[in-house]
Every structure is written in C-alpha cells, then in structure tokens.
C-alpha cells in the first residue's frame, strides 16, 4: 500500500512535507527489494543538499543502494535510531524508519516528484 499523503521519487524515496520542512525515507518497495537492512550511512547535520544528490548508502543482506535527496535543503535532523537499529527501515519504512529531515530551499522541486497514483503506475510499469 502506497501512502496517499506522500510524494515519491523514481529512486524510491518518499517525502512528507511539513510546512517549509520535509521528512524523507525509502519506500516499502525499496526496503522489500533490498531485503534485511544491516547498515545505513546517515548524512551529516547542517549539510546543504541538492535534489538528486547522493547522500549516503543503505546496505542489506542482498545489496547496497545509494540514498538520493528528493529535494534540496539543509539537513536539520537525522534519525539516530537507525545507527543501532537499521532494521527499522524494514519494519516501519514510513514512520520509525525515516532517514532525515530538511529545511526546504526550493518548494518548486516538489513538482518533480510523483503523487501516490503516479508512483503506483511507475511501480507497475517497472515490473
């Protein structure tokens, strides 16, 4: 099930907009494809990121995958719980398994992301 209140990237990241801030994570689809997540390289606090920029890596029993920034902004919070419990990304990808929060610098970039219906169609077409 794809949550309706989020935006999505083609790299299978989700975005929850909270005013002028946004929270990011990987989608249910991404975590399922990766399998059991064993490590995440978290981005640094205060870092300025650009849309589509590589921010780190998620490692699993199957593969390693880059994390890309779905929006530009300054990282204002990272989910420190993932350092000791990366499996939260498998167990709760849309809630406890979030990765980081930014202060959005270009809200217009939201237009480059998909809504839930478009993301579902994208998943269907990529199978």
N, CA, C and O atoms as a Tinker XYZ file with bonds, in Angstrom:
   508  protein
     1  N      0.841000   -1.192000    0.000000    73     2
     2  CA     0.000000    0.000000    0.000000    64     1     3
     3  C      0.881000    1.247000    0.000000    63     2     4     5
     4  O      1.772000    1.389000    0.837000    81     3
     5  N      0.626000    2.132000   -0.929000    73     3     6
     6  CA     1.386000    3.375000   -1.055000    64     5     7
     7  C      0.623000    4.488000   -0.327000    63     6     8     9
     8  O     -0.488000    4.832000   -0.730000    81     7
     9  N      1.206000    5.058000    0.744000    73     7    10
    10  CA     0.509000    6.141000    1.458000    64     9    11
    11  C      0.174000    7.309000    0.525000    63    10    12    13
    12  O      1.003000    7.732000   -0.281000    81    11
    13  N     -1.032000    7.813000    0.645000    73    11    14
    14  CA    -1.545000    8.861000   -0.238000    64    13    15
    15  C     -1.025000   10.256000    0.078000    63    14    16    17
    16  O     -1.055000   11.130000   -0.789000    81    15
    17  N     -0.545000   10.488000    1.308000    73    15    18
    18  CA    -0.168000   11.842000    1.727000    64    17    19
    19  C      1.299000   12.170000    1.467000    63    18    20    21
    20  O      1.788000   13.202000    1.928000    81    19
    21  N      2.008000   11.311000    0.739000    73    19    22
    22  CA     3.431000   11.499000    0.488000    64    21    23
    23  C      3.702000   11.766000   -0.982000    63    22    24    25
    24  O      2.848000   11.533000   -1.838000    81    23
    25  N      4.903000   12.257000   -1.262000    73    23    26
    26  CA     5.415000   12.396000   -2.628000    64    25    27
    27  C      6.521000   11.354000   -2.781000    63    26    28    29
    28  O      7.083000   10.889000   -1.789000    81    27
    29  N      6.832000   10.987000   -4.033000    73    27    30
    30  CA     7.773000    9.899000   -4.286000    64    29    31
    31  C      8.748000   10.246000   -5.407000    63    30    32    33
    32  O      8.414000   10.970000   -6.345000    81    31
    33  N      9.970000    9.707000   -5.286000    73    31    34
    34  CA    10.978000    9.881000   -6.332000    64    33    35
    35  C     11.100000    8.584000   -7.132000    63    34    36    37
    36  O     10.651000    7.526000   -6.691000    81    35
    37  N     11.708000    8.680000   -8.300000    73    35    38
    38  CA    11.948000    7.490000   -9.117000    64    37    39
    39  C     12.995000    6.578000   -8.485000    63    38    40    41
    40  O     13.133000    5.420000   -8.878000    81    39
    41  N     13.732000    7.101000   -7.506000    73    39    42
    42  CA    14.729000    6.307000   -6.775000    64    41    43
    43  C     14.113000    5.623000   -5.556000    63    42    44    45
    44  O     14.826000    5.050000   -4.732000    81    43
    45  N     12.787000    5.684000   -5.446000    73    43    46
    46  CA    12.018000    5.011000   -4.394000    64    45    47
    47  C     12.226000    5.613000   -3.005000    63    46    48    49
    48  O     12.262000    4.900000   -2.002000    81    47
    49  N     12.361000    6.938000   -2.967000    73    47    50
    50  CA    12.336000    7.655000   -1.702000    64    49    51
    51  C     10.975000    8.322000   -1.561000    63    50    52    53
    52  O     10.342000    8.688000   -2.551000    81    51
    53  N     10.536000    8.473000   -0.318000    73    51    54
    54  CA     9.280000    9.179000   -0.064000    64    53    55
    55  C      9.587000   10.497000    0.633000    63    54    56    57
    56  O     10.629000   10.656000    1.270000    81    55
    57  N      8.651000   11.444000    0.498000    73    55    58
    58  CA     8.779000   12.774000    1.093000    64    57    59
    59  C      7.473000   13.117000    1.791000    63    58    60    61
    60  O      6.399000   13.026000    1.196000    81    59
    61  N      7.569000   13.509000    3.046000    73    59    62
    62  CA     6.408000   14.027000    3.781000    64    61    63
    63  C      6.676000   15.504000    4.045000    63    62    64    65
    64  O      7.582000   15.845000    4.804000    81    63
    65  N      5.885000   16.388000    3.416000    73    63    66
    66  CA     6.059000   17.825000    3.580000    64    65    67
    67  C      5.359000   18.269000    4.861000    63    66    68    69
    68  O      4.205000   17.924000    5.115000    81    67
    69  N      6.091000   19.045000    5.658000    73    67    70
    70  CA     5.577000   19.581000    6.925000    64    69    71
    71  C      5.848000   21.083000    6.929000    63    70    72    73
    72  O      6.811000   21.539000    7.545000    81    71
    73  N      4.998000   21.854000    6.241000    73    71    74
    74  CA     5.220000   23.292000    6.114000    64    73    75
    75  C      6.418000   23.558000    5.234000    63    74    76    77
    76  O      6.429000   23.158000    4.070000    81    75
    77  N      7.458000   24.246000    5.778000    73    75    78
    78  CA     8.664000   24.532000    4.998000    64    77    79
    79  C      9.759000   23.502000    5.266000    63    78    80    81
    80  O     10.926000   23.725000    4.944000    81    79
    81  N      9.372000   22.378000    5.856000    73    79    82
    82  CA    10.306000   21.289000    6.133000    64    81    83
    83  C      9.787000   20.012000    5.470000    63    82    84    85
    84  O      8.626000   19.934000    5.069000    81    83
    85  N     10.661000   19.021000    5.361000    73    83    86
    86  CA    10.261000   17.743000    4.777000    64    85    87
    87  C     11.037000   16.619000    5.427000    63    86    88    89
    88  O     12.197000   16.787000    5.806000    81    87
    89  N     10.389000   15.467000    5.554000    73    87    90
    90  CA    10.989000   14.251000    6.091000    64    89    91
    91  C     11.122000   13.268000    4.936000    63    90    92    93
    92  O     10.237000   13.181000    4.085000    81    91
    93  N     12.231000   12.528000    4.904000    73    91    94
    94  CA    12.493000   11.568000    3.830000    64    93    95
    95  C     12.745000   10.174000    4.369000    63    94    96    97
    96  O     13.168000    9.995000    5.511000    81    95
    97  N     12.475000    9.186000    3.520000    73    95    98
    98  CA    12.806000    7.807000    3.824000    64    97    99
    99  C     12.756000    7.006000    2.533000    63    98   100   101
   100  O     12.552000    7.562000    1.454000    81    99
   101  N     12.943000    5.703000    2.650000    73    99   102
   102  CA    12.797000    4.839000    1.473000    64   101   103
   103  C     11.434000    4.168000    1.539000    63   102   104   105
   104  O     10.876000    3.967000    2.618000    81   103
   105  N     10.913000    3.827000    0.380000    73   103   106
   106  CA     9.570000    3.270000    0.298000    64   105   107
   107  C      9.517000    1.797000    0.711000    63   106   108   109
   108  O     10.538000    1.118000    0.820000    81   107
   109  N      8.316000    1.344000    0.930000    73   107   110
   110  CA     8.062000   -0.076000    1.208000    64   109   111
   111  C      8.669000   -0.929000    0.091000    63   110   112   113
   112  O      9.310000   -1.946000    0.357000    81   111
   113  N      8.463000   -0.510000   -1.149000    73   111   114
   114  CA     9.004000   -1.234000   -2.303000    64   113   115
   115  C     10.532000   -1.331000   -2.213000    63   114   116   117
   116  O     11.101000   -2.403000   -2.419000    81   115
   117  N     11.194000   -0.204000   -1.902000    73   115   118
   118  CA    12.658000   -0.189000   -1.835000    64   117   119
   119  C     13.173000   -1.129000   -0.755000    63   118   120   121
   120  O     14.105000   -1.899000   -0.988000    81   119
   121  N     12.563000   -1.066000    0.436000    73   119   122
   122  CA    13.060000   -1.925000    1.517000    64   121   123
   123  C     12.808000   -3.394000    1.206000    63   122   124   125
   124  O     13.613000   -4.248000    1.576000    81   123
   125  N     11.695000   -3.705000    0.527000    73   123   126
   126  CA    11.400000   -5.091000    0.156000    64   125   127
   127  C     12.420000   -5.609000   -0.860000    63   126   128   129
   128  O     12.855000   -6.758000   -0.785000    81   127
   129  N     12.794000   -4.752000   -1.807000    73   127   130
   130  CA    13.785000   -5.137000   -2.817000    64   129   131
   131  C     15.164000   -5.342000   -2.182000    63   130   132   133
   132  O     15.910000   -6.234000   -2.585000    81   131
   133  N     15.495000   -4.516000   -1.194000    73   131   134
   134  CA    16.796000   -4.621000   -0.540000    64   133   135
   135  C     16.896000   -5.835000    0.375000    63   134   136   137
   136  O     17.972000   -6.415000    0.526000    81   135
   137  N     15.797000   -6.214000    0.975000    73   135   138
   138  CA    15.841000   -7.293000    1.961000    64   137   139
   139  C     16.221000   -6.729000    3.322000    63   138   140   141
   140  O     16.047000   -5.535000    3.570000    81   139
   141  N     16.736000   -7.574000    4.202000    73   139   142
   142  CA    17.066000   -7.151000    5.563000    64   141   143
   143  C     18.178000   -6.106000    5.559000    63   142   144   145
   144  O     19.309000   -6.385000    5.160000    81   143
   145  N     17.840000   -4.899000    6.007000    73   143   146
   146  CA    18.802000   -3.800000    6.030000    64   145   147
   147  C     19.713000   -3.961000    7.248000    63   146   148   149
   148  O     19.255000   -4.155000    8.374000    81   147
   149  N     21.025000   -3.874000    6.981000    73   147   150
   150  CA    22.017000   -4.122000    8.030000    64   149   151
   151  C     22.811000   -2.879000    8.425000    63   150   152   153
   152  O     23.411000   -2.851000    9.500000    81   151
   153  N     22.825000   -1.852000    7.576000    73   151   154
   154  CA    23.609000   -0.645000    7.849000    64   153   155
   155  C     23.078000    0.505000    7.022000    63   154   156   157
   156  O     22.631000    0.315000    5.891000    81   155
   157  N     23.128000    1.717000    7.596000    73   155   158
   158  CA    22.826000    2.923000    6.835000    64   157   159
   159  C     23.865000    3.982000    7.145000    63   158   160   161
   160  O     24.182000    4.246000    8.304000    81   159
   161  N     24.383000    4.576000    6.097000    73   159   162
   162  CA    25.290000    5.717000    6.226000    64   161   163
   163  C     24.411000    6.965000    6.230000    63   162   164   165
   164  O     23.837000    7.332000    5.204000    81   163
   165  N     24.310000    7.614000    7.389000    73   163   166
   166  CA    23.453000    8.791000    7.522000    64   165   167
   167  C     24.185000   10.053000    7.091000    63   166   168   169
   168  O     25.386000   10.175000    7.329000    81   167
   169  N     23.485000   10.999000    6.459000    73   167   170
   170  CA    24.118000   12.264000    6.080000    64   169   171
   171  C     24.382000   13.129000    7.314000    63   170   172   173
   172  O     23.761000   12.936000    8.359000    81   171
   173  N     25.296000   14.072000    7.186000    73   171   174
   174  CA    25.665000   14.941000    8.305000    64   173   175
   175  C     24.678000   16.072000    8.536000    63   174   176   177
   176  O     24.081000   16.605000    7.601000    81   175
   177  N     24.523000   16.424000    9.807000    73   175   178
   178  CA    23.670000   17.549000   10.192000    64   177   179
   179  C     24.227000   18.848000    9.611000    63   178   180   181
   180  O     25.441000   19.041000    9.539000    81   179
   181  N     23.314000   19.738000    9.196000    73   179   182
   182  CA    23.712000   21.035000    8.671000    64   181   183
   183  C     24.161000   21.013000    7.229000    63   182   184   185
   184  O     24.425000   22.066000    6.648000    81   183
   185  N     24.253000   19.843000    6.645000    73   183   186
   186  CA    24.700000   19.718000    5.259000    64   185   187
   187  C     23.656000   20.292000    4.319000    63   186   188   189
   188  O     22.463000   20.035000    4.478000    81   187
   189  N     24.102000   21.067000    3.342000    73   187   190
   190  CA    23.231000   21.569000    2.276000    64   189   191
   191  C     23.210000   20.517000    1.171000    63   190   192   193
   192  O     24.261000   20.095000    0.688000    81   191
   193  N     22.021000   20.101000    0.777000    73   191   194
   194  CA    21.906000   19.076000   -0.258000    64   193   195
   195  C     21.103000   19.615000   -1.436000    63   194   196   197
   196  O     20.253000   20.492000   -1.285000    81   195
   197  N     21.391000   19.076000   -2.590000    73   195   198
   198  CA    20.673000   19.421000   -3.814000    64   197   199
   199  C     19.827000   18.232000   -4.245000    63   198   200   201
   200  O     20.182000   17.079000   -4.000000    81   199
   201  N     18.714000   18.525000   -4.885000    73   199   202
   202  CA    17.835000   17.455000   -5.365000    64   201   203
   203  C     18.640000   16.479000   -6.215000    63   202   204   205
   204  O     19.423000   16.895000   -7.069000    81   203
   205  N     18.450000   15.188000   -5.985000    73   203   206
   206  CA    19.093000   14.061000   -6.681000    64   205   207
   207  C     20.534000   13.797000   -6.246000    63   206   208   209
   208  O     21.166000   12.874000   -6.759000    81   207
   209  N     21.066000   14.586000   -5.311000    73   207   210
   210  CA    22.428000   14.384000   -4.821000    64   209   211
   211  C     22.502000   13.114000   -3.969000    63   210   212   213
   212  O     21.586000   12.815000   -3.202000    81   211
   213  N     23.601000   12.376000   -4.115000    73   211   214
   214  CA    23.824000   11.174000   -3.317000    64   213   215
   215  C     24.152000   11.589000   -1.882000    63   214   216   217
   216  O     25.048000   12.400000   -1.651000    81   215
   217  N     23.418000   11.025000   -0.923000    73   215   218
   218  CA    23.589000   11.391000    0.485000    64   217   219
   219  C     24.213000   10.306000    1.337000    63   218   220   221
   220  O     24.632000   10.572000    2.464000    81   219
   221  N     24.282000    9.120000    0.836000    73   219   222
   222  CA    24.788000    8.020000    1.635000    64   221   223
   223  C     24.371000    6.700000    1.030000    63   222   224   225
   224  O     23.957000    6.627000   -0.128000    81   223
   225  N     24.487000    5.650000    1.839000    73   223   226
   226  CA    24.234000    4.301000    1.349000    64   225   227
   227  C     23.423000    3.511000    2.367000    63   226   228   229
   228  O     23.590000    3.659000    3.577000    81   227
   229  N     22.541000    2.668000    1.842000    73   227   230
   230  CA    21.830000    1.680000    2.644000    64   229   231
   231  C     22.387000    0.321000    2.233000    63   230   232   233
   232  O     22.433000   -0.005000    1.047000    81   231
   233  N     22.808000   -0.467000    3.215000    73   231   234
   234  CA    23.327000   -1.800000    2.926000    64   233   235
   235  C     22.385000   -2.844000    3.500000    63   234   236   237
   236  O     21.822000   -2.687000    4.583000    81   235
   237  N     22.234000   -3.919000    2.731000    73   235   238
   238  CA    21.370000   -5.012000    3.167000    64   237   239
   239  C     22.061000   -6.335000    2.904000    63   238   240   241
   240  O     23.182000   -6.378000    2.398000    81   239
   241  N     21.376000   -7.418000    3.255000    73   239   242
   242  CA    21.938000   -8.742000    3.002000    64   241   243
   243  C     22.039000   -9.024000    1.505000    63   242   244   245
   244  O     22.819000   -9.881000    1.090000    81   243
   245  N     21.261000   -8.312000    0.693000    73   243   246
   246  CA    21.255000   -8.537000   -0.756000    64   245   247
   247  C     22.152000   -7.579000   -1.532000    63   246   248   249
   248  O     22.811000   -7.982000   -2.490000    81   247
   249  N     22.180000   -6.291000   -1.113000    73   247   250
   250  CA    22.837000   -5.281000   -1.944000    64   249   251
   251  C     23.103000   -4.015000   -1.148000    63   250   252   253
   252  O     22.710000   -3.885000    0.011000    81   251
   253  N     23.779000   -3.092000   -1.804000    73   251   254
   254  CA    23.944000   -1.736000   -1.271000    64   253   255
   255  C     23.263000   -0.798000   -2.265000    63   254   256   257
   256  O     23.317000   -1.015000   -3.475000    81   255
   257  N     22.625000    0.240000   -1.745000    73   255   258
   258  CA    21.892000    1.174000   -2.586000    64   257   259
   259  C     22.150000    2.599000   -2.110000    63   258   260   261
   260  O     22.186000    2.868000   -0.909000    81   259
   261  N     22.328000    3.502000   -3.063000    73   259   262
   262  CA    22.524000    4.903000   -2.712000    64   261   263
   263  C     21.213000    5.522000   -2.241000    63   262   264   265
   264  O     20.131000    5.138000   -2.685000    81   263
   265  N     21.332000    6.487000   -1.334000    73   263   266
   266  CA    20.209000    7.318000   -0.921000    64   265   267
   267  C     20.403000    8.647000   -1.634000    63   266   268   269
   268  O     21.465000    9.261000   -1.531000    81   267
   269  N     19.386000    9.092000   -2.353000    73   267   270
   270  CA    19.449000   10.366000   -3.059000    64   269   271
   271  C     18.467000   11.352000   -2.431000    63   270   272   273
   272  O     17.411000   10.964000   -1.930000    81   271
   273  N     18.829000   12.614000   -2.467000    73   271   274
   274  CA    17.960000   13.654000   -1.907000    64   273   275
   275  C     16.800000   13.929000   -2.859000    63   274   276   277
   276  O     17.032000   14.338000   -3.997000    81   275
   277  N     15.554000   13.716000   -2.423000    73   275   278
   278  CA    14.420000   14.013000   -3.283000    64   277   279
   279  C     14.165000   15.513000   -3.442000    63   278   280   281
   280  O     13.521000   15.939000   -4.401000    81   279
   281  N     14.676000   16.317000   -2.490000    73   279   282
   282  CA    14.522000   17.776000   -2.525000    64   281   283
   283  C     15.810000   18.431000   -2.047000    63   282   284   285
   284  O     16.618000   17.808000   -1.358000    81   283
   285  N     15.993000   19.693000   -2.419000    73   283   286
   286  CA    17.126000   20.478000   -1.938000    64   285   287
   287  C     16.793000   21.105000   -0.590000    63   286   288   289
   288  O     15.641000   21.435000   -0.310000    81   287
   289  N     17.828000   21.264000    0.241000    73   287   290
   290  CA    17.623000   21.915000    1.520000    64   289   291
   291  C     18.780000   21.657000    2.469000    63   290   292   293
   292  O     19.796000   21.073000    2.091000    81   291
   293  N     18.610000   22.105000    3.711000    73   291   294
   294  CA    19.610000   21.893000    4.748000    64   293   295
   295  C     19.127000   20.799000    5.684000    63   294   296   297
   296  O     17.994000   20.841000    6.164000    81   295
   297  N     19.979000   19.826000    5.943000    73   295   298
   298  CA    19.623000   18.737000    6.855000    64   297   299
   299  C     19.564000   19.291000    8.277000    63   298   300   301
   300  O     20.551000   19.815000    8.794000    81   299
   301  N     18.396000   19.166000    8.900000    73   299   302
   302  CA    18.205000   19.697000   10.250000    64   301   303
   303  C     18.024000   18.591000   11.291000    63   302   304   305
   304  O     18.060000   18.857000   12.492000    81   303
   305  N     17.829000   17.355000   10.835000    73   303   306
   306  CA    17.697000   16.243000   11.769000    64   305   307
   307  C     17.942000   14.934000   11.034000    63   306   308   309
   308  O     17.519000   14.765000    9.891000    81   307
   309  N     18.627000   14.009000   11.698000    73   307   310
   310  CA    18.786000   12.651000   11.163000    64   309   311
   311  C     18.220000   11.684000   12.191000    63   310   312   313
   312  O     18.189000   11.976000   13.386000    81   311
   313  N     17.781000   10.547000   11.720000    73   311   314
   314  CA    17.190000    9.534000   12.591000    64   313   315
   315  C     18.314000    8.697000   13.207000    63   314   316   317
   316  O     18.714000    7.670000   12.659000    81   315
   317  N     18.809000    9.153000   14.346000    73   315   318
   318  CA    19.932000    8.490000   15.024000    64   317   319
   319  C     19.611000    7.045000   15.403000    63   318   320   321
   320  O     20.521000    6.224000   15.515000    81   319
   321  N     18.338000    6.723000   15.601000    73   319   322
   322  CA    17.954000    5.355000   15.970000    64   321   323
   323  C     18.400000    4.346000   14.912000    63   322   324   325
   324  O     18.617000    3.176000   15.227000    81   323
   325  N     18.538000    4.793000   13.648000    73   323   326
   326  CA    18.925000    3.878000   12.574000    64   325   327
   327  C     20.368000    3.404000   12.701000    63   326   328   329
   328  O     20.724000    2.367000   12.142000    81   327
   329  N     21.197000    4.140000   13.421000    73   327   330
   330  CA    22.601000    3.714000   13.594000    64   329   331
   331  C     22.669000    2.356000   14.297000    63   330   332   333
   332  O     23.443000    1.484000   13.902000    81   331
   333  N     21.863000    2.186000   15.330000    73   331   334
   334  CA    21.856000    0.937000   16.089000    64   333   335
   335  C     20.785000   -0.033000   15.625000    63   334   336   337
   336  O     20.894000   -1.240000   15.843000    81   335
   337  N     19.738000    0.501000   14.976000    73   335   338
   338  CA    18.617000   -0.344000   14.562000    64   337   339
   339  C     18.215000   -0.067000   13.106000    63   338   340   341
   340  O     17.106000    0.406000   12.855000    81   339
   341  N     19.105000   -0.356000   12.143000    73   339   342
   342  CA    18.770000   -0.094000   10.738000    64   341   343
   343  C     17.553000   -0.884000   10.262000    63   342   344   345
   344  O     16.924000   -0.528000    9.266000    81   343
   345  N     17.225000   -1.962000   10.983000    73   343   346
   346  CA    16.063000   -2.778000   10.606000    64   345   347
   347  C     14.749000   -2.008000   10.734000    63   346   348   349
   348  O     13.725000   -2.459000   10.221000    81   347
   349  N     14.758000   -0.859000   11.407000    73   347   350
   350  CA    13.544000   -0.027000   11.469000    64   349   351
   351  C     13.072000    0.368000   10.073000    63   350   352   353
   352  O     11.883000    0.595000    9.847000    81   351
   353  N     14.025000    0.448000    9.136000    73   351   354
   354  CA    13.657000    0.781000    7.755000    64   353   355
   355  C     12.833000   -0.340000    7.131000    63   354   356   357
   356  O     11.982000   -0.075000    6.281000    81   355
   357  N     13.070000   -1.586000    7.537000    73   355   358
   358  CA    12.266000   -2.711000    7.071000    64   357   359
   359  C     10.936000   -2.776000    7.805000    63   358   360   361
   360  O      9.890000   -2.999000    7.196000    81   359
   361  N     10.985000   -2.581000    9.112000    73   359   362
   362  CA     9.804000   -2.772000    9.954000    64   361   363
   363  C      8.785000   -1.650000    9.822000    63   362   364   365
   364  O      7.581000   -1.892000    9.909000    81   363
   365  N      9.256000   -0.426000    9.612000    73   363   366
   366  CA     8.368000    0.737000    9.617000    64   365   367
   367  C      8.909000    1.821000    8.687000    63   366   368   369
   368  O      9.294000    2.894000    9.153000    81   367
   369  N      8.945000    1.551000    7.354000    73   367   370
   370  CA     9.607000    2.481000    6.444000    64   369   371
   371  C      8.995000    3.885000    6.403000    63   370   372   373
   372  O      9.699000    4.850000    6.104000    81   371
   373  N      7.707000    4.013000    6.696000    73   371   374
   374  CA     7.056000    5.328000    6.602000    64   373   375
   375  C      6.941000    6.041000    7.950000    63   374   376   377
   376  O      6.519000    7.196000    7.996000    81   375
   377  N      7.302000    5.388000    9.025000    73   375   378
   378  CA     7.180000    6.011000   10.337000    64   377   379
   379  C      8.529000    5.987000   11.069000    63   378   380   381
   380  O      9.313000    6.926000   10.930000    81   379
   381  N      8.807000    4.956000   11.827000    73   379   382
   382  CA    10.036000    4.894000   12.612000    64   381   383
   383  C     11.296000    4.801000   11.749000    63   382   384   385
   384  O     12.387000    5.129000   12.213000    81   383
   385  N     11.155000    4.358000   10.502000    73   383   386
   386  CA    12.305000    4.164000    9.625000    64   385   387
   387  C     12.660000    5.363000    8.762000    63   386   388   389
   388  O     13.408000    5.223000    7.795000    81   387
   389  N     12.129000    6.560000    9.096000    73   387   390
   390  CA    12.512000    7.753000    8.333000    64   389   391
   391  C     14.021000    7.962000    8.453000    63   390   392   393
   392  O     14.645000    7.485000    9.401000    81   391
   393  N     14.606000    8.681000    7.482000    73   391   394
   394  CA    16.067000    8.833000    7.466000    64   393   395
   395  C     16.510000   10.215000    7.931000    63   394   396   397
   396  O     17.333000   10.330000    8.839000    81   395
   397  N     15.967000   11.271000    7.309000    73   395   398
   398  CA    16.376000   12.611000    7.712000    64   397   399
   399  C     15.299000   13.640000    7.409000    63   398   400   401
   400  O     14.351000   13.379000    6.668000    81   399
   401  N     15.473000   14.826000    8.005000    73   399   402
   402  CA    14.529000   15.947000    7.846000    64   401   403
   403  C     15.336000   17.146000    7.351000    63   402   404   405
   404  O     16.452000   17.391000    7.810000    81   403
   405  N     14.757000   17.886000    6.411000    73   403   406
   406  CA    15.420000   19.088000    5.895000    64   405   407
   407  C     14.525000   20.310000    6.019000    63   406   408   409
   408  O     13.310000   20.218000    6.193000    81   407
   409  N     15.179000   21.450000    5.921000    73   407   410
   410  CA    14.501000   22.716000    5.722000    64   409   411
   411  C     14.524000   22.933000    4.209000    63   410   412   413
   412  O     15.601000   23.053000    3.623000    81   411
   413  N     13.365000   22.985000    3.573000    73   411   414
   414  CA    13.270000   23.048000    2.108000    64   413   415
   415  C     13.754000   24.404000    1.597000    63   414   416   417
   416  O     13.360000   25.450000    2.114000    81   415
   417  N     14.619000   24.373000    0.569000    73   415   418
   418  CA    15.091000   25.623000   -0.023000    64   417   419
   419  C     14.402000   25.944000   -1.348000    63   418   420   421
   420  O     14.437000   27.092000   -1.792000    81   419
   421  N     13.774000   24.951000   -1.992000    73   419   422
   422  CA    13.085000   25.202000   -3.262000    64   421   423
   423  C     11.829000   24.332000   -3.342000    63   422   424   425
   424  O     11.871000   23.200000   -3.824000    81   423
   425  N     10.721000   24.880000   -2.864000    73   423   426
   426  CA     9.463000   24.127000   -2.855000    64   425   427
   427  C      9.008000   23.760000   -4.261000    63   426   428   429
   428  O      8.242000   22.811000   -4.428000    81   427
   429  N      9.456000   24.482000   -5.264000    73   427   430
   430  CA     9.098000   24.171000   -6.649000    64   429   431
   431  C      9.573000   22.787000   -7.082000    63   430   432   433
   432  O      9.027000   22.205000   -8.019000    81   431
   433  N     10.589000   22.262000   -6.400000    73   431   434
   434  CA    11.102000   20.929000   -6.740000    64   433   435
   435  C     10.084000   19.825000   -6.449000    63   434   436   437
   436  O     10.201000   18.720000   -6.977000    81   435
   437  N      9.098000   20.118000   -5.620000    73   435   438
   438  CA     8.042000   19.133000   -5.353000    64   437   439
   439  C      7.346000   18.714000   -6.644000    63   438   440   441
   440  O      6.831000   17.601000   -6.746000    81   439
   441  N      7.334000   19.613000   -7.629000    73   439   442
   442  CA     6.709000   19.301000   -8.914000    64   441   443
   443  C      7.444000   18.200000   -9.663000    63   442   444   445
   444  O      6.886000   17.594000  -10.577000    81   443
   445  N      8.708000   17.932000   -9.279000    73   443   446
   446  CA     9.497000   16.876000   -9.923000    64   445   447
   447  C      9.217000   15.500000   -9.324000    63   446   448   449
   448  O      9.707000   14.489000   -9.827000    81   447
   449  N      8.435000   15.464000   -8.256000    73   447   450
   450  CA     8.128000   14.202000   -7.579000    64   449   451
   451  C      6.746000   13.697000   -7.981000    63   450   452   453
   452  O      5.933000   14.445000   -8.524000    81   451
   453  N      6.494000   12.428000   -7.710000    73   451   454
   454  CA     5.219000   11.797000   -8.062000    64   453   455
   455  C      4.274000   11.773000   -6.868000    63   454   456   457
   456  O      4.712000   11.675000   -5.722000    81   455
   457  N      2.974000   11.863000   -7.145000    73   455   458
   458  CA     1.991000   11.607000   -6.095000    64   457   459
   459  C      1.817000   10.086000   -6.003000    63   458   460   461
   460  O      2.430000    9.342000   -6.769000    81   459
   461  N      0.998000    9.637000   -5.086000    73   459   462
   462  CA     0.846000    8.190000   -4.852000    64   461   463
   463  C      0.364000    7.446000   -6.098000    63   462   464   465
   464  O      0.870000    6.367000   -6.407000    81   463
   465  N     -0.603000    8.008000   -6.809000    73   463   466
   466  CA    -1.139000    7.336000   -8.009000    64   465   467
   467  C     -0.059000    7.203000   -9.087000    63   466   468   469
   468  O      0.062000    6.154000   -9.720000    81   467
   469  N      0.713000    8.253000   -9.291000    73   467   470
   470  CA     1.778000    8.203000  -10.292000    64   469   471
   471  C      2.870000    7.215000   -9.875000    63   470   472   473
   472  O      3.427000    6.515000  -10.720000    81   471
   473  N      3.177000    7.156000   -8.578000    73   471   474
   474  CA     4.188000    6.220000   -8.104000    64   473   475
   475  C      3.716000    4.777000   -8.284000    63   474   476   477
   476  O      4.497000    3.917000   -8.690000    81   475
   477  N      2.452000    4.510000   -7.986000    73   475   478
   478  CA     1.914000    3.166000   -8.197000    64   477   479
   479  C      2.024000    2.764000   -9.668000    63   478   480   481
   480  O      2.393000    1.633000   -9.984000    81   479
   481  N      1.704000    3.696000  -10.559000    73   479   482
   482  CA     1.809000    3.433000  -12.004000    64   481   483
   483  C      3.271000    3.179000  -12.385000    63   482   484   485
   484  O      3.563000    2.282000  -13.177000    81   483
   485  N      4.181000    3.966000  -11.823000    73   483   486
   486  CA     5.609000    3.794000  -12.071000    64   485   487
   487  C      6.066000    2.404000  -11.631000    63   486   488   489
   488  O      6.823000    1.750000  -12.348000    81   487
   489  N      5.621000    1.951000  -10.469000    73   487   490
   490  CA     5.966000    0.610000   -9.995000    64   489   491
   491  C      5.437000   -0.460000  -10.934000    63   490   492   493
   492  O      6.143000   -1.420000  -11.245000    81   491
   493  N      4.198000   -0.301000  -11.388000    73   491   494
   494  CA     3.603000   -1.274000  -12.321000    64   493   495
   495  C      4.403000   -1.343000  -13.627000    63   494   496   497
   496  O      4.668000   -2.429000  -14.144000    81   495
   497  N      4.781000   -0.184000  -14.148000    73   495   498
   498  CA     5.500000   -0.133000  -15.426000    64   497   499
   499  C      6.912000   -0.679000  -15.318000    63   498   500   501
   500  O      7.479000   -1.134000  -16.311000    81   499
   501  N      7.489000   -0.640000  -14.114000    73   499   502
   502  CA     8.883000   -1.102000  -13.965000    64   501   503
   503  C      8.975000   -2.587000  -13.612000    63   502   504   505
   504  O     10.072000   -3.110000  -13.412000    81   503
   505  N      7.835000   -3.262000  -13.536000    73   503   506
   506  CA     7.861000   -4.709000  -13.229000    64   505   507
   507  C      8.054000   -5.533000  -14.451000    63   506   508
   508  O      8.098000   -6.761000  -14.367000    81   507
